Tab-separated table of C-alpha atoms (C1' of nucleotides) in Angstrom:
chain	number	residue	atom	x	y	z
J	1	UNK	CA	0.000	0.000	0.000
J	2	UNK	CA	1.212	3.404	-0.764
J	3	UNK	CA	0.420	6.630	0.909
J	4	UNK	CA	-3.292	6.993	1.057
J	5	UNK	CA	-2.853	10.424	2.313
J	6	UNK	CA	-1.327	12.606	-0.242
J	7	UNK	CA	0.101	15.851	0.768
J	8	UNK	CA	-2.109	18.493	-0.580
J	9	UNK	CA	0.391	21.191	-0.884
J	10	UNK	CA	3.613	20.941	-2.766
J	11	UNK	CA	6.668	21.554	-0.694
J	12	UNK	CA	7.382	24.539	-2.839
J	13	UNK	CA	10.911	24.583	-4.022
J	14	UNK	CA	12.280	23.535	-0.708
J	15	UNK	CA	13.978	20.187	-0.991
J	16	UNK	CA	12.462	19.316	2.321
J	17	UNK	CA	14.313	16.197	3.362
J	18	UNK	CA	11.704	13.763	4.402
J	19	UNK	CA	9.240	16.477	5.029
J	20	UNK	CA	7.213	14.804	2.390
J	21	UNK	CA	6.203	12.237	4.903
J	22	UNK	CA	5.417	14.777	7.509
J	23	UNK	CA	4.011	17.415	5.289
J	24	UNK	CA	0.344	16.547	5.615
J	25	UNK	CA	-0.329	18.525	8.714
J	26	UNK	CA	1.063	21.579	7.115
J	27	UNK	CA	-1.335	20.836	4.370
J	28	UNK	CA	-4.932	21.806	4.626
J	29	UNK	CA	-5.302	20.184	7.952
J	30	UNK	CA	-5.961	23.291	9.896
J	31	UNK	CA	-5.336	25.859	7.308
J	32	UNK	CA	-8.626	25.917	5.469
J	33	UNK	CA	-10.520	28.346	7.588
J	34	UNK	CA	-8.075	30.180	9.741
J	35	UNK	CA	-9.780	30.535	13.060
J	36	UNK	CA	-12.280	27.977	12.102
J	37	UNK	CA	-9.469	25.535	12.228
J	38	UNK	CA	-9.065	26.250	15.876
J	39	UNK	CA	-12.579	25.163	16.430
J	40	UNK	CA	-12.011	22.006	14.555
J	41	UNK	CA	-8.982	21.118	16.523
J	42	UNK	CA	-10.104	20.590	20.030
J	43	UNK	CA	-8.268	19.527	23.057
J	44	UNK	CA	-9.498	16.182	24.123
J	45	UNK	CA	-7.768	16.057	27.423
J	46	UNK	CA	-4.769	14.947	29.331
J	47	UNK	CA	-4.385	11.823	31.290
J	48	UNK	CA	-2.009	11.243	34.060
J	49	UNK	CA	-1.293	7.623	34.059
J	50	UNK	CA	-0.685	7.707	37.740
J	51	UNK	CA	-3.598	5.561	38.659
J	52	UNK	CA	-2.960	4.896	42.275
J	53	UNK	CA	-3.534	1.335	43.048
J	54	UNK	CA	-6.065	0.809	45.796
J	55	UNK	CA	-3.900	-1.962	46.999
J	56	UNK	CA	-4.384	-1.992	50.709
J	57	UNK	CA	-1.596	-4.238	51.797
J	58	UNK	CA	0.876	-3.402	49.108
J	59	UNK	CA	4.272	-2.837	50.521
J	60	UNK	CA	6.785	-0.789	48.670
J	61	UNK	CA	4.402	1.315	46.763
J	62	UNK	CA	7.123	3.632	45.626
J	63	UNK	CA	6.496	5.854	42.708
J	64	UNK	CA	8.298	3.339	40.636
J	65	UNK	CA	5.405	3.810	38.332
J	66	UNK	CA	6.474	6.119	35.624
J	67	UNK	CA	3.591	8.439	35.204
J	68	UNK	CA	3.596	9.801	31.763
J	69	UNK	CA	1.051	12.467	31.075
J	70	UNK	CA	-0.506	12.295	27.698
J	71	UNK	CA	-2.209	14.960	25.722
J	72	UNK	CA	-4.826	14.140	23.198
J	73	UNK	CA	-5.948	16.355	20.395
J	74	UNK	CA	-8.848	15.849	18.150
J	75	UNK	CA	-8.570	17.226	14.711
J	76	UNK	CA	-10.643	17.182	11.645
J	77	UNK	CA	-8.344	16.169	8.921
J	78	UNK	CA	-8.136	14.007	5.901
J	79	UNK	CA	-4.617	13.115	6.746
J	80	UNK	CA	-3.542	10.978	9.624
J	81	UNK	CA	-0.192	12.408	10.381
J	82	UNK	CA	-0.317	15.894	11.734
J	83	UNK	CA	2.966	17.639	11.299
J	84	UNK	CA	3.854	19.703	14.295
J	85	UNK	CA	7.246	20.575	12.961
J	86	UNK	CA	9.140	17.760	14.568
J	87	UNK	CA	10.473	14.704	12.847
J	88	UNK	CA	8.786	11.483	13.699
J	89	UNK	CA	9.648	7.953	12.954
J	90	UNK	CA	6.919	5.408	12.902
J	91	UNK	CA	7.759	2.444	15.047
J	92	UNK	CA	4.559	0.532	15.073
J	93	UNK	CA	0.990	0.182	14.069
J	94	UNK	CA	-1.736	-1.770	15.729
J	95	UNK	CA	-5.347	-2.419	15.126
J	96	UNK	CA	-7.513	-1.178	17.922
J	97	UNK	CA	-10.614	-2.885	19.154
J	98	UNK	CA	-13.802	-1.121	18.242
J	99	UNK	CA	-11.966	0.760	15.586
J	100	UNK	CA	-11.647	-0.189	12.005
J	101	UNK	CA	-8.661	2.056	11.623
J	102	UNK	CA	-5.242	1.137	12.911
J	103	UNK	CA	-3.384	3.282	15.374
J	104	UNK	CA	0.016	4.519	14.428
J	105	UNK	CA	2.874	4.880	16.886
J	106	UNK	CA	5.501	7.524	16.307
J	107	UNK	CA	8.617	8.600	18.100
J	108	UNK	CA	10.615	11.779	17.856
J	109	UNK	CA	13.792	11.039	15.984
J	110	UNK	CA	15.752	13.722	17.726
J	111	UNK	CA	18.630	12.354	19.758
J	112	UNK	CA	17.827	12.367	23.410
J	113	UNK	CA	14.231	13.231	22.812
J	114	UNK	CA	11.911	10.408	23.652
J	115	UNK	CA	8.656	12.090	22.877
J	116	UNK	CA	6.087	9.757	21.495
J	117	UNK	CA	2.761	10.213	19.875
J	118	UNK	CA	0.054	8.037	18.511
J	119	UNK	CA	-2.406	8.815	15.832
J	120	UNK	CA	-5.792	7.245	15.591
J	121	UNK	CA	-8.739	7.806	13.379
J	122	UNK	CA	-12.224	7.359	14.696
J	123	UNK	CA	-14.462	4.798	13.165
J	124	UNK	CA	-17.470	6.842	14.000
J	125	UNK	CA	-16.138	9.876	12.255
J	126	UNK	CA	-13.722	8.988	9.602
J	127	UNK	CA	-12.864	12.623	9.281
J	128	UNK	CA	-11.697	12.915	12.850
J	129	UNK	CA	-8.167	12.142	13.838
J	130	UNK	CA	-7.016	11.861	17.415
J	131	UNK	CA	-3.387	12.584	18.055
J	132	UNK	CA	-2.015	11.717	21.461
J	133	UNK	CA	1.283	13.205	22.552
J	134	UNK	CA	3.410	11.715	25.251
J	135	UNK	CA	6.199	13.714	26.786
J	136	UNK	CA	7.682	17.030	25.824
J	137	UNK	CA	10.335	18.047	23.373
J	138	UNK	CA	13.500	19.490	24.779
J	139	UNK	CA	14.886	20.716	21.535
J	140	UNK	CA	14.014	23.257	18.894
J	141	UNK	CA	11.784	22.430	16.044
J	142	UNK	CA	13.546	21.136	13.050
J	143	UNK	CA	11.605	22.297	10.115
J	144	UNK	CA	12.025	24.203	6.965
J	145	UNK	CA	11.284	27.875	7.237
J	146	UNK	CA	9.011	27.403	4.337
J	147	UNK	CA	6.161	26.087	6.335
J	148	UNK	CA	7.000	27.907	9.459
J	149	UNK	CA	4.052	30.147	9.007
J	150	UNK	CA	1.718	27.250	9.105
J	151	UNK	CA	3.501	25.729	12.007
J	152	UNK	CA	3.159	28.869	14.017
J	153	UNK	CA	-0.537	29.003	13.501
J	154	UNK	CA	-0.741	25.434	14.596
J	155	UNK	CA	1.364	26.169	17.599
J	156	UNK	CA	-1.380	28.368	18.859
J	157	UNK	CA	-3.302	25.254	19.426
J	158	UNK	CA	-0.736	23.246	21.213
J	159	UNK	CA	0.920	25.887	23.298
J	160	UNK	CA	-1.746	26.615	25.851
J	161	UNK	CA	-2.122	22.978	26.648
J	162	UNK	CA	1.488	22.027	26.694
J	163	UNK	CA	2.746	24.918	28.664
J	164	UNK	CA	1.170	24.484	32.069
J	165	UNK	CA	2.112	20.892	32.229
J	166	UNK	CA	5.399	19.652	33.512
J	167	UNK	CA	6.885	16.229	33.371
F	1	DC	C1'	22.950	5.920	0.598
F	2	DG	C1'	20.521	7.323	4.535
F	3	DC	C1'	16.376	7.665	6.638
F	4	DC	C1'	11.926	6.122	7.067
F	5	DT	C1'	7.779	2.708	6.674
F	6	DT	C1'	6.061	-1.738	6.944
F	7	DT	C1'	4.803	-5.769	9.372
F	8	DG	C1'	4.842	-9.821	12.257
F	9	DA	C1'	6.560	-11.228	16.435
F	10	DC	C1'	7.350	-10.343	21.008
F	11	DC	C1'	6.293	-8.505	25.551
F	12	DC	C1'	3.491	-7.184	29.424
F	13	DG	C1'	-0.442	-6.155	32.319
F	14	DC	C1'	-4.921	-7.544	33.354
F	15	DG	C1'	-9.235	-10.096	33.795
F	16	DC	C1'	-11.461	-14.457	33.789
V	1	DG	C1'	-2.742	-20.304	33.487
V	2	DC	C1'	-4.471	-18.545	29.402
V	3	DG	C1'	-6.252	-15.356	26.213
V	4	DC	C1'	-6.819	-10.655	24.914
V	5	DG	C1'	-5.621	-5.957	24.040
V	6	DG	C1'	-2.290	-2.627	23.718
V	7	DG	C1'	2.606	-1.078	23.134
V	8	DT	C1'	7.337	-1.896	21.201
V	9	DC	C1'	11.137	-4.226	18.570
V	10	DA	C1'	13.594	-5.257	14.673
V	11	DA	C1'	14.400	-7.040	9.958
V	12	DA	C1'	13.646	-5.986	5.428
V	13	DG	C1'	12.282	-3.157	1.849
V	14	DG	C1'	11.163	1.580	-0.269
V	15	DC	C1'	11.787	6.173	-1.667
V	16	DG	C1'	13.997	10.649	-2.353
DNA sequence: CGCCTTTGACCCGCGC
DNA sequence: GCGCGGGTCAAAGGCG
């Protein structure tokens, strides 16, 4: 199978390295209607995986449990992969129960950056894509200046939600 | 030629 | 203990 999701906008003259793969988001994902896009992209929520076990007699209940907050975003898009300006490498894909669409697992390729994200499309609404981020980037965005404009506008969405949260 | 996707296997936690 | 569901690994192939 090839890429079902074509990138709608040509990468101009920029020989964007592998941006081709990540271009989609910069495409007409959120661009179509300016502010309207903001309405389309809604913050689903954040989960702290620190579910305290109600174990009564558990002994060493240290915080060995690595709580990794996750941030989910719901976006109306025809493309699965939303490009936030970082470089991601897909490391897995699994079919999810109750969903006819597979979920993709991506990891930030930046050295030392272990940010992960997963992308899932809803069966109910084929046009809705849920992107779940895990962790925070500790490095600048590596992206061509070409699309920076688009990225910035997208950043408006992520910023408010990412900022107040600490790992 | 390097980086990335694909894909099945493997792993792990959990519920029965 | 076993099966299931979800998450990750790693080999092999693809594309720019």
